[in-house]
Short mmCIF file of the C-alpha atoms (twelve columns), coordinates in Angstrom:
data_MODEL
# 
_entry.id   MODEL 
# 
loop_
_atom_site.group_PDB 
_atom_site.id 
_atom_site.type_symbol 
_atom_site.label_atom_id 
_atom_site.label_alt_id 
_atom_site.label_comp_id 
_atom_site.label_asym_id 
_atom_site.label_seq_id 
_atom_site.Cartn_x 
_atom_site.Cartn_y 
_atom_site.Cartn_z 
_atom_site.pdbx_PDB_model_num 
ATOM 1   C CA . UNK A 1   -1.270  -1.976  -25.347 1 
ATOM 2   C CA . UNK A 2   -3.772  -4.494  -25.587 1 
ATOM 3   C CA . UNK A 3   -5.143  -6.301  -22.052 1 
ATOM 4   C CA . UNK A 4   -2.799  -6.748  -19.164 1 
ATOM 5   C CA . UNK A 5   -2.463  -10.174 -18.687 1 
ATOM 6   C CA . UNK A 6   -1.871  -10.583 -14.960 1 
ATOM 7   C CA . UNK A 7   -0.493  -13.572 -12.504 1 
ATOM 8   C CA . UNK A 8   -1.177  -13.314 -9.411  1 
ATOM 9   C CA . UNK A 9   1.454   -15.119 -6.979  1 
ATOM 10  C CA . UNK A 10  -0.264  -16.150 -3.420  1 
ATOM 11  C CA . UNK A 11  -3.775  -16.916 -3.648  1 
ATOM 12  C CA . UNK A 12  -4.833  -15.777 0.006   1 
ATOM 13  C CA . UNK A 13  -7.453  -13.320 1.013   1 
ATOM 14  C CA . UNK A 14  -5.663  -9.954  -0.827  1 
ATOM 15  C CA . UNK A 15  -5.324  -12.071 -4.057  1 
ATOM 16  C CA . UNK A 16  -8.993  -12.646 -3.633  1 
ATOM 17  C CA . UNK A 17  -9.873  -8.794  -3.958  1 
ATOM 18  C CA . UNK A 18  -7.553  -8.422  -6.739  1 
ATOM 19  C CA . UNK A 19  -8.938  -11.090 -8.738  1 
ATOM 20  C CA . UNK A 20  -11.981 -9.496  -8.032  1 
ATOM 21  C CA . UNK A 21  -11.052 -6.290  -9.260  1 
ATOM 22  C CA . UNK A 22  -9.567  -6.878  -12.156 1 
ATOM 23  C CA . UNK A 23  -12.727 -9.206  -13.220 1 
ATOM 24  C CA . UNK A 24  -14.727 -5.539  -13.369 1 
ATOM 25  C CA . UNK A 25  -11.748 -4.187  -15.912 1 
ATOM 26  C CA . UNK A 26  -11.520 -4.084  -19.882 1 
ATOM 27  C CA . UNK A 27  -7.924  -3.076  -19.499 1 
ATOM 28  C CA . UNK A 28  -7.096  -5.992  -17.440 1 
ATOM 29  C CA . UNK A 29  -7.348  -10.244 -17.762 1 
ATOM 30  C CA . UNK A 30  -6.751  -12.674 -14.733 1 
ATOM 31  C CA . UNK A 31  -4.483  -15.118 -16.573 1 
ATOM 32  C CA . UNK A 32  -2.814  -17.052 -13.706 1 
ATOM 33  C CA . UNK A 33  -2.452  -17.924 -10.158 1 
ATOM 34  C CA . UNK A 34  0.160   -19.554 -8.684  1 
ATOM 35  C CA . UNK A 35  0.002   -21.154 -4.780  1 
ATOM 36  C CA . UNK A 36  1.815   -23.722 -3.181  1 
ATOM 37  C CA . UNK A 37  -0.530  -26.133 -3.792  1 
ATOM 38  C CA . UNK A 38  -2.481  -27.194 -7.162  1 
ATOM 39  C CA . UNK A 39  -5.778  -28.023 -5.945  1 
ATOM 40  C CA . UNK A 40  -5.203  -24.585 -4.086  1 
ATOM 41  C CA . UNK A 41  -4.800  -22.878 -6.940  1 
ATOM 42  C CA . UNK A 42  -7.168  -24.961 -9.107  1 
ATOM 43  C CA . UNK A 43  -9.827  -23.459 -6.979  1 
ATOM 44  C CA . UNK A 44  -9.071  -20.109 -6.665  1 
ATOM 45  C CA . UNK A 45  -8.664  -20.068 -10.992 1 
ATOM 46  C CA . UNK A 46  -12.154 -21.419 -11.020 1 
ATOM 47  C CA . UNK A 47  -13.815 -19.277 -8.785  1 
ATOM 48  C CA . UNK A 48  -11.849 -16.143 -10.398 1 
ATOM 49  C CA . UNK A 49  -12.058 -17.179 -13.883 1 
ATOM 50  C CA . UNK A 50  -8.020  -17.261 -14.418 1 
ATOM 51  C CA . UNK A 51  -7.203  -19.270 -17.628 1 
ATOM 52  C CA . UNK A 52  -4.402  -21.245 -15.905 1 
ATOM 53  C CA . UNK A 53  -3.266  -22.428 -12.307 1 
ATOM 54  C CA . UNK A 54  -0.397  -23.412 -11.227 1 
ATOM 55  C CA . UNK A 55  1.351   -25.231 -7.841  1 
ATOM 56  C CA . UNK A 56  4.202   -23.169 -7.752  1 
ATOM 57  C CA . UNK A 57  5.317   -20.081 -7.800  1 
ATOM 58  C CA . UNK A 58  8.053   -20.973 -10.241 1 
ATOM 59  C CA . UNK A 59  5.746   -22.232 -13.061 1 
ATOM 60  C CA . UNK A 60  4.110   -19.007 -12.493 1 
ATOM 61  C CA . UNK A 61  7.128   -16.714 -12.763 1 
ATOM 62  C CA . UNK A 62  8.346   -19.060 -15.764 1 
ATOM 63  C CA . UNK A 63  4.967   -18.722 -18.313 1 
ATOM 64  C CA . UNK A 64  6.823   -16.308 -20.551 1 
ATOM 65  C CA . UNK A 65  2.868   -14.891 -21.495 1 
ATOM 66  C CA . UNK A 66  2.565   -13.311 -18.033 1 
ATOM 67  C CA . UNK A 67  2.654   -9.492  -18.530 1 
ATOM 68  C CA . UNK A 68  2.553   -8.886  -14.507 1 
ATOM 69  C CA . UNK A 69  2.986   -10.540 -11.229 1 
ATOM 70  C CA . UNK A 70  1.490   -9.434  -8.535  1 
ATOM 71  C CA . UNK A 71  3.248   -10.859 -5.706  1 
ATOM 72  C CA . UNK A 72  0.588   -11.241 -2.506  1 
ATOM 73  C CA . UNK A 73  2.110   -13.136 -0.219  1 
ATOM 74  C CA . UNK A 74  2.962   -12.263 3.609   1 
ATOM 75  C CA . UNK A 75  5.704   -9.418  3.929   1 
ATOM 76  C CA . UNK A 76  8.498   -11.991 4.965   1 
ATOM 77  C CA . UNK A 77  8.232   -13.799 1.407   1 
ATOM 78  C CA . UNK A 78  8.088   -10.493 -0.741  1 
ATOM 79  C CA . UNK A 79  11.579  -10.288 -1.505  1 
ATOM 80  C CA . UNK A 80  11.950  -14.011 -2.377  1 
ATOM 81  C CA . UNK A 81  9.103   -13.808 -4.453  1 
ATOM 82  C CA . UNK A 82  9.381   -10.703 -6.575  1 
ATOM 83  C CA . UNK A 83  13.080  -11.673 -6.505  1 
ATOM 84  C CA . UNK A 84  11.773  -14.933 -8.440  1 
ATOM 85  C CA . UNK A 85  9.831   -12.919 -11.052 1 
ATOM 86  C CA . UNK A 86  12.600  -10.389 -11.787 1 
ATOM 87  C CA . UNK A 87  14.673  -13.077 -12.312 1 
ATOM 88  C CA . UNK A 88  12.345  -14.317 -15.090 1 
ATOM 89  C CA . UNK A 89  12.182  -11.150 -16.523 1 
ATOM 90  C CA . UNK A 90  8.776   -10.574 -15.101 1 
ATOM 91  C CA . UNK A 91  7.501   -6.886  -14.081 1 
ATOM 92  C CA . UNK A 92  6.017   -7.244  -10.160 1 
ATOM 93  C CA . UNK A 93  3.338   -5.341  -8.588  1 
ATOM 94  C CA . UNK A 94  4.546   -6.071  -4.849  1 
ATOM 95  C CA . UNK A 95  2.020   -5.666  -2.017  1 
ATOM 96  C CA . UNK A 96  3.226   -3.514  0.796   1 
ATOM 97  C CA . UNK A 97  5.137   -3.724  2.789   1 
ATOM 98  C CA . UNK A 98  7.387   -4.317  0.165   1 
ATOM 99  C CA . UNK A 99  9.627   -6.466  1.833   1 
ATOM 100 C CA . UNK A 100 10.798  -7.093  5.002   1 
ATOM 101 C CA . UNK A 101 13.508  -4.116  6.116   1 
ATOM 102 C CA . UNK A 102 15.042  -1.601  3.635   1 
ATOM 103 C CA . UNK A 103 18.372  -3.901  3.015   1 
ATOM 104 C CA . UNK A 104 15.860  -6.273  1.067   1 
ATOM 105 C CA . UNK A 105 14.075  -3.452  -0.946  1 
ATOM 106 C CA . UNK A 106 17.389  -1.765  -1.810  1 
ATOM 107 C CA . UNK A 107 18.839  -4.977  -3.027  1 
ATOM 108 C CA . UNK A 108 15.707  -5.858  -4.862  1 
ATOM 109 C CA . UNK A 109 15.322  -2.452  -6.681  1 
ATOM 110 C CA . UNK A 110 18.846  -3.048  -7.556  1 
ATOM 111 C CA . UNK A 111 18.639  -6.222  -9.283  1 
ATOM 112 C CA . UNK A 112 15.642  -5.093  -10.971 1 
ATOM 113 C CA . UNK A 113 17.393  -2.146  -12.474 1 
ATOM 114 C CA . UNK A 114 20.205  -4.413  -13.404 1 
ATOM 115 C CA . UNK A 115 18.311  -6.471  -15.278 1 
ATOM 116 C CA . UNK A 116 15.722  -4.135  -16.754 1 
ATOM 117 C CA . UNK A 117 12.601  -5.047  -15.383 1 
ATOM 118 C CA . UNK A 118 9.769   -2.968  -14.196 1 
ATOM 119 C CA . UNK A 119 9.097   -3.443  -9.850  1 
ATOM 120 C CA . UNK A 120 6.254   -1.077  -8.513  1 
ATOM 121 C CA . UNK A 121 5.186   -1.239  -4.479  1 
ATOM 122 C CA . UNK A 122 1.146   -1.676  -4.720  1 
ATOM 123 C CA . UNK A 123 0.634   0.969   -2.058  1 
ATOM 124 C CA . UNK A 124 -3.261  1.295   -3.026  1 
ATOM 125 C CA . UNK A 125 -3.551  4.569   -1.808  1 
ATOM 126 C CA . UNK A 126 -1.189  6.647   -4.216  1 
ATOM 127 C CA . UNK A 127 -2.660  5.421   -6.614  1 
ATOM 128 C CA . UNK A 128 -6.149  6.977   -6.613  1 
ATOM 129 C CA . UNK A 129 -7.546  9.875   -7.741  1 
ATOM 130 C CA . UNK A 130 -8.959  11.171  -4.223  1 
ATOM 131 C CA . UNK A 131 -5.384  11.289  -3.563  1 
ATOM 132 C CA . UNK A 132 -4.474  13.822  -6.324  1 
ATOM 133 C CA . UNK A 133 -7.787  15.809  -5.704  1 
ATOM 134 C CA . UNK A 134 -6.636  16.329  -1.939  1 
ATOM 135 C CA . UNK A 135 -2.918  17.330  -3.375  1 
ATOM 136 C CA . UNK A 136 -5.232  19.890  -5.542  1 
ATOM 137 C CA . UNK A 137 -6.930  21.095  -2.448  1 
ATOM 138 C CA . UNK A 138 -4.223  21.554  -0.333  1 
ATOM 139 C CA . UNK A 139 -2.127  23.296  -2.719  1 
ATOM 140 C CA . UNK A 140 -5.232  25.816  -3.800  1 
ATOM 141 C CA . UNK A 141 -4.162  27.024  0.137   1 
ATOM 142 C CA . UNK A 142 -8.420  25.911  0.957   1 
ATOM 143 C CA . UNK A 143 -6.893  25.800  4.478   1 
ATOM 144 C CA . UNK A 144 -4.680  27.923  4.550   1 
ATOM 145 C CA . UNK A 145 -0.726  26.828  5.447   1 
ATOM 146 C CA . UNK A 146 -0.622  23.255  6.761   1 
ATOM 147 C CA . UNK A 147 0.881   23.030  10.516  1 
ATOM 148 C CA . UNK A 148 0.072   19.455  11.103  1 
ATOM 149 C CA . UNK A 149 -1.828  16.582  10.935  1 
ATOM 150 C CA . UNK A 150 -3.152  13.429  12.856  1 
ATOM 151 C CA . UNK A 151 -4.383  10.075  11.325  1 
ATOM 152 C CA . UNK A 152 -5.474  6.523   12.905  1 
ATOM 153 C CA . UNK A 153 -5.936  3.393   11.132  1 
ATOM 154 C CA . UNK A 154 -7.265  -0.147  13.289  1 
ATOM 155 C CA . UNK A 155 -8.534  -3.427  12.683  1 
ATOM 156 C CA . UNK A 156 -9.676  -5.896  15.006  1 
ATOM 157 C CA . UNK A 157 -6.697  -8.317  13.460  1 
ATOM 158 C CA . UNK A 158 -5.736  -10.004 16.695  1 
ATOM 159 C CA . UNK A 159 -6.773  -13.784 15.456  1 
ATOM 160 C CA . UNK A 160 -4.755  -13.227 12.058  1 
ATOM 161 C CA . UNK A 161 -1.867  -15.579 11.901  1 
ATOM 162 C CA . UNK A 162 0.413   -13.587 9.838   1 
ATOM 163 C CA . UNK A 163 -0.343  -10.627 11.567  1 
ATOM 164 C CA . UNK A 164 1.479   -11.924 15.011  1 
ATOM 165 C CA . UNK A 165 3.676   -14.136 13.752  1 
ATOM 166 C CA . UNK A 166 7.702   -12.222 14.144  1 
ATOM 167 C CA . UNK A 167 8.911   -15.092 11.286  1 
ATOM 168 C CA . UNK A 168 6.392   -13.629 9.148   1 
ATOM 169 C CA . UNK A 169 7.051   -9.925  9.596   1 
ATOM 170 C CA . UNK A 170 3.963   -10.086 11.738  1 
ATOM 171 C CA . UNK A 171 2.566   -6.804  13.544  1 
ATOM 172 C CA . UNK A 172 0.644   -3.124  13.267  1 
ATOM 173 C CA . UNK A 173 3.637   -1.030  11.576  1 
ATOM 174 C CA . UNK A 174 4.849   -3.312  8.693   1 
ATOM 175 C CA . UNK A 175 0.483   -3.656  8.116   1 
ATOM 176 C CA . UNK A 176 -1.588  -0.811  9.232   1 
ATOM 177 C CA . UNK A 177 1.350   1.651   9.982   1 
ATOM 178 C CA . UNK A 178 2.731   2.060   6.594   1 
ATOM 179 C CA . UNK A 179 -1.194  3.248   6.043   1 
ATOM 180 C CA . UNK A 180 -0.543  6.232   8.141   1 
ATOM 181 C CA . UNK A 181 3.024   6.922   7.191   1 
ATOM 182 C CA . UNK A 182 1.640   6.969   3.734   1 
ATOM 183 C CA . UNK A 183 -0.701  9.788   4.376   1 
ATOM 184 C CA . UNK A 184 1.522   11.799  6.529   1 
ATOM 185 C CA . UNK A 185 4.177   11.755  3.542   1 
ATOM 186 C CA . UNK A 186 2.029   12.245  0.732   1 
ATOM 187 C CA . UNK A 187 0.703   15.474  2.248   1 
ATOM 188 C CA . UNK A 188 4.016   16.642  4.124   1 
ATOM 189 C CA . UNK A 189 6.884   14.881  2.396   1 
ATOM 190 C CA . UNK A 190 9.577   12.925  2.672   1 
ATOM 191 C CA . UNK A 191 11.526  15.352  4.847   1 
ATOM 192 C CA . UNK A 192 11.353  14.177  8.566   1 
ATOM 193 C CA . UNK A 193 13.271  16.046  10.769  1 
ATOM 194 C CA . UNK A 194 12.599  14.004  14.293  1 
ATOM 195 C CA . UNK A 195 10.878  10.659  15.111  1 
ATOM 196 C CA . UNK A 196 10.025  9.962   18.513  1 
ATOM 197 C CA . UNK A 197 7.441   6.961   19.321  1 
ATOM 198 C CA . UNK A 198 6.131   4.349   21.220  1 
ATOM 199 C CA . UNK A 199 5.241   0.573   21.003  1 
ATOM 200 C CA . UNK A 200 2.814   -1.989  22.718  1 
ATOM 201 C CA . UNK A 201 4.047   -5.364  22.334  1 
ATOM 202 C CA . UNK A 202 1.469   -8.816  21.334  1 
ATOM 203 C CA . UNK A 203 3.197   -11.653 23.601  1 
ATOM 204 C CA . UNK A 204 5.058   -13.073 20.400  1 
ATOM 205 C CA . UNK A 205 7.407   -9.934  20.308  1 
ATOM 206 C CA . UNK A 206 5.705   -8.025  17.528  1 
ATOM 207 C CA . UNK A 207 3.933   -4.713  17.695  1 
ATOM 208 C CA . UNK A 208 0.284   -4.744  18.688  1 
ATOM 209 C CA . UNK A 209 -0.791  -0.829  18.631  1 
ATOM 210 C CA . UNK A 210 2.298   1.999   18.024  1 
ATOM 211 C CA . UNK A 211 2.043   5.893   17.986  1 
ATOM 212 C CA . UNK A 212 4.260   7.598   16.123  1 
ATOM 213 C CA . UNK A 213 4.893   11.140  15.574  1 
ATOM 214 C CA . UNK A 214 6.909   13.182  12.569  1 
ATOM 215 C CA . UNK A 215 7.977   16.587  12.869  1 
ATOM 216 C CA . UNK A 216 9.024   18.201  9.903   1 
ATOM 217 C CA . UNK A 217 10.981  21.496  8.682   1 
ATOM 218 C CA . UNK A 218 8.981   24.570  10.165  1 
ATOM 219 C CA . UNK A 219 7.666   22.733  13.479  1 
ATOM 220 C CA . UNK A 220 4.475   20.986  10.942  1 
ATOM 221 C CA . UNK A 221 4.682   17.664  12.851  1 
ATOM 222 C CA . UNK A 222 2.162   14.670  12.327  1 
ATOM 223 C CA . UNK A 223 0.448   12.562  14.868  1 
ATOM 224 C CA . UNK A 224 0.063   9.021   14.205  1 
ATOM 225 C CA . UNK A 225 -1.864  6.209   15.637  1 
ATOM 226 C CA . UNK A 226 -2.427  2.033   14.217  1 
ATOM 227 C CA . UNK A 227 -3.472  -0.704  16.229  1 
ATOM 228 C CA . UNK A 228 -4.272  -4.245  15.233  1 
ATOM 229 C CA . UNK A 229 -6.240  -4.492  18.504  1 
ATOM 230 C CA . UNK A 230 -9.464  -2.830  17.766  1 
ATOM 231 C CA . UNK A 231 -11.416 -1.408  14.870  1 
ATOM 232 C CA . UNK A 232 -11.139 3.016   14.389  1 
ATOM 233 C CA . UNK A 233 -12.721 5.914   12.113  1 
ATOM 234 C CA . UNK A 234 -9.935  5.278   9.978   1 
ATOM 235 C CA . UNK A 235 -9.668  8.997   9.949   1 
ATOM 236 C CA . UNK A 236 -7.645  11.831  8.956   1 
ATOM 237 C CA . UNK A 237 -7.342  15.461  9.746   1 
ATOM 238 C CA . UNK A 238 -4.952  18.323  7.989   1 
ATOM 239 C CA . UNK A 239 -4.984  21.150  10.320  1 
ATOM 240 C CA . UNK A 240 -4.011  24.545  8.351   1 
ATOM 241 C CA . UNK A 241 -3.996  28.523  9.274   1 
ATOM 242 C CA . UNK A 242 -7.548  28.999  7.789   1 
ATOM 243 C CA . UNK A 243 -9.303  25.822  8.672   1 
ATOM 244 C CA . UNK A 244 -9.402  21.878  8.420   1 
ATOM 245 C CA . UNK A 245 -9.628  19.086  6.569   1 
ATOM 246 C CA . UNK A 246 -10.797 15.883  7.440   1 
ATOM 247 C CA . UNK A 247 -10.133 12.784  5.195   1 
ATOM 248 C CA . UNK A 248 -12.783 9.434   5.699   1 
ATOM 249 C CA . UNK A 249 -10.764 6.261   5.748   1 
ATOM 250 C CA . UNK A 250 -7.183  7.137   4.893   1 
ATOM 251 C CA . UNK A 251 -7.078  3.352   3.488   1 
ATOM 252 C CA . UNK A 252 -8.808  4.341   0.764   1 
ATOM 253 C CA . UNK A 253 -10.149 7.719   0.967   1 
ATOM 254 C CA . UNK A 254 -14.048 8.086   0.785   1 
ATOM 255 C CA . UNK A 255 -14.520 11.769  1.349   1 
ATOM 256 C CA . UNK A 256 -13.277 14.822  2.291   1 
ATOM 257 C CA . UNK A 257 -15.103 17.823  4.418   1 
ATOM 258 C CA . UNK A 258 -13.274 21.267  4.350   1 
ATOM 259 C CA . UNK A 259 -13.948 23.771  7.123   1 
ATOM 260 C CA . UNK A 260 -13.228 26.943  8.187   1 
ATOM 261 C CA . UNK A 261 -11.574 28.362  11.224  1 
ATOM 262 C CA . UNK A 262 -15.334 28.710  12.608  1 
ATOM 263 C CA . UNK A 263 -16.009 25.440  11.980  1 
ATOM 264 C CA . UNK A 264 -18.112 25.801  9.476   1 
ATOM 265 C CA . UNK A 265 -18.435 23.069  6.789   1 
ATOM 266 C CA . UNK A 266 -17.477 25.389  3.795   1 
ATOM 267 C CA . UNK A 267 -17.659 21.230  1.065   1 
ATOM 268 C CA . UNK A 268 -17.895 18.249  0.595   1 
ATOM 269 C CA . UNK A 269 -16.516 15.913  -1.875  1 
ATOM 270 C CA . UNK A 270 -17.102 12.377  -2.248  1 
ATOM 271 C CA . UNK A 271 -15.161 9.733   -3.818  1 
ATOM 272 C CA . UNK A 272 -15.987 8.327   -7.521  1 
ATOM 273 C CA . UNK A 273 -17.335 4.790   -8.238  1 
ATOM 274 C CA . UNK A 274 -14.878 2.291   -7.976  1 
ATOM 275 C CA . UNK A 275 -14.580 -1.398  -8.179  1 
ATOM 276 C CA . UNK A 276 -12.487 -1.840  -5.150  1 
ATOM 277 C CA . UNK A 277 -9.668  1.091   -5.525  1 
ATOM 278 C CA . UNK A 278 -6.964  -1.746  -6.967  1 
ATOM 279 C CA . UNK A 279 -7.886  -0.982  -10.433 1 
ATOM 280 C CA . UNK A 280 -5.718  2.628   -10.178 1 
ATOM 281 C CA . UNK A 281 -2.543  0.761   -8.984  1 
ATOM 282 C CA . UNK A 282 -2.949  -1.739  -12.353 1 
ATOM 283 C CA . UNK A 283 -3.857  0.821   -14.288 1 
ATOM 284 C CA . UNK A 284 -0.983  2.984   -13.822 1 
ATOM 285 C CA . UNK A 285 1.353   -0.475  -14.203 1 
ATOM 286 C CA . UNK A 286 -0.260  -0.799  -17.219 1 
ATOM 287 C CA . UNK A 287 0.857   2.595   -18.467 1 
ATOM 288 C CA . UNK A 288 4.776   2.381   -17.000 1 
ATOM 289 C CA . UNK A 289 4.948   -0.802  -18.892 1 
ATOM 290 C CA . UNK A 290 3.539   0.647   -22.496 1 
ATOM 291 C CA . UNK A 291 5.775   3.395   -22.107 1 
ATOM 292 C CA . UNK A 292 8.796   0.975   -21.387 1 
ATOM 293 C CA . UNK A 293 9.560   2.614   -17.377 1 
ATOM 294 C CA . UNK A 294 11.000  0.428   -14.419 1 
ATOM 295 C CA . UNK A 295 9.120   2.324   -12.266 1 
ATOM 296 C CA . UNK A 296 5.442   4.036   -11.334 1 
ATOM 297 C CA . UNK A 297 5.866   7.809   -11.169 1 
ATOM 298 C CA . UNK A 298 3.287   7.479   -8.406  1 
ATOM 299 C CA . UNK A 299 5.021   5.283   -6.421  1 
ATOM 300 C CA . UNK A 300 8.738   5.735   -7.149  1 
ATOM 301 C CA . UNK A 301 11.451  3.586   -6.189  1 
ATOM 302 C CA . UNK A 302 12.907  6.518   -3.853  1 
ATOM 303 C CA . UNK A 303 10.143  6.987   -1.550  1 
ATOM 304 C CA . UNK A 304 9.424   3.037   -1.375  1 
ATOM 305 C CA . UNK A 305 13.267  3.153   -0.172  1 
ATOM 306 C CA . UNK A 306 12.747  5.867   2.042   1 
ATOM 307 C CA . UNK A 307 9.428   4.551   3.907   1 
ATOM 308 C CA . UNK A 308 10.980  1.259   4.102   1 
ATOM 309 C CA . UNK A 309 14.188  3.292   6.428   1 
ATOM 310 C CA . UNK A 310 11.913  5.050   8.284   1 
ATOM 311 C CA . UNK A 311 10.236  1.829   9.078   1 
ATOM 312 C CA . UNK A 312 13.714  0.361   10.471  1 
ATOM 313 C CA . UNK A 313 14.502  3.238   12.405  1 
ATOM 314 C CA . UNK A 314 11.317  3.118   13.875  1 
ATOM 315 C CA . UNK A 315 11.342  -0.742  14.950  1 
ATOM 316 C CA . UNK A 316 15.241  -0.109  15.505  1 
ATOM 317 C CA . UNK A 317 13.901  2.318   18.418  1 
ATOM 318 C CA . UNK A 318 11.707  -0.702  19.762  1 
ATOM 319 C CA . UNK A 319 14.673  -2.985  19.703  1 
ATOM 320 C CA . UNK A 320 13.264  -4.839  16.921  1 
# 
């Protein structure tokens, strides 16, 4: 197909990094941005080189030459939002969280199927090809049989509005936890046998730090850790019968270092260039939609569904 021409609906501080992104692509154009106000969007067309702005999201979702909306608002709108696309006939790229509790995605993947259009989840990460290459390395047994695995992910995210705001599906899990969930089910599946966890609360009722652990069939279980409190390594470790493997920033994975049961560093592998990582996740839109799929095989409707229950068990735990 020729370039993706692509909307972007919320012109925040994510849109910001996509625009950027996709001003580094030949595969992609920035062809509108929609906000809530004109001048706001005016501005961020101008400093992104979109060819149109608009001040609402409706104009946006109604310009018929839109090939994709990506839908960048805070979690609490998503469903509204990419709701409003679909019902233009629009395919969405919606940021994660993808909405706000698994009634909403359900519903939303629903209405999508029902009236044909294409609705992907932009979770980044499953996207890239350091994600594939660690499927590769796992499954060449490098480490031998996988019994478990621990991952952390914090930012210093305390003075972010939207972040502890509760009517803005404010807090760690719904932000930095799905981050961790992520990794834990794209190396050990969507097959959780037992959830037990634990919750520290900001003063405005949302979660401020959680840990969370996952044990799966066979006793592998996974030890998870996200805080919006503080800043961590970000990092990752897959523990197996014949050594470990430790991931660098399981936002957006910058290496990998395989060792063996002696602790010996037996390689290391680096991540390509990239422009920011967003490019896979419009890439691979832009190959659903040429082949005329409602969905991206790398992020399928089904797990979207099933990461968005295991997120409402968890918070239904915390009284949430």
């Amino acid at each position: 197909m020729d370039k993706l021409r692509l909307g972007i609906l919320g012109a925040g501080a994510i849109g910001a990094t996509m625009a950027t992104t996709v001003r580094e692509m030949d595969e992609v154009v920035l062809y509108a941005v929609a906000a809530r106000e004109y001048e706001k969007a005016r501005k961020f067309a101008d400093t992104y080189g979109a060819q149109k702005a608009y001040g609402s999201y409706e104009e946006l979702a109604a310009d018929e030459n839109v090939d994709l909306i990506y839908v960048a608002t805070p979690h609490s709108h998503h469903y509204q939002h990419a709701k409003l696309c679909i019902e233009h006939g629009r395919p969405v790229l919606c940021e994660k969280a993808f909405t706000e509790n698994a009634v909403e995605a359900k519903a939303l993947i629903q209405f999508a199927a029902e009236k044909g259009v294409f609705i992907t989840e932009a979770m980044w990460v499953r996207y890239m090809p350091m994600s594939f290459k660690l499927k590769e390395i796992l499954s060449q047994g490098r480490i031998g049989e996988i019994v478990g695995l621990t991952a952390n992910l914090g930012y210093s995210l305390m003075h972010v509005e939207r972040m502890v705001r509760p009517e803005l599906a404010g807090g760690a899990l719904l932000d930095l936890g799905v981050y961790t969930i992520n990794f834990a089910t794209w190396v050990l599946g969507d097959e959780i046998q037992e959830i037990t966890s634990s919750m520290v609360p900001h003063d405005t009722g949302v979660d401020k730090q959680e840990f969370l652990n996952f044990v799966y069939p066979g006793g592998v279980s996974a030890g998870l850790f996200s805080t919006m409190q503080a800043v961590t390594d970000r990092r990752g470790v897959i523990y197996g019968t014949e050594g470990y493997l430790e991931v660098d920033n399981i936002n957006n994975f910058e290496r990998f270092r395989i060792y063996d049961n002696e602790y010996r560093l037996q390689e290391t592998i680096e991540r390509p260039e990239q422009i920011t990582g967003y490019e896979y996740e419009l890439l691979a839109c832009r190959r659903a939609l040429a082949e005329g799929k409602l969905e991206c095989p790398e992020m399928p409707h089904a797990h979207t569904l099933y990461v968005m229950e295991l997120l409402d068990r968890i918070r239904r735990e915390w009284g949430n």
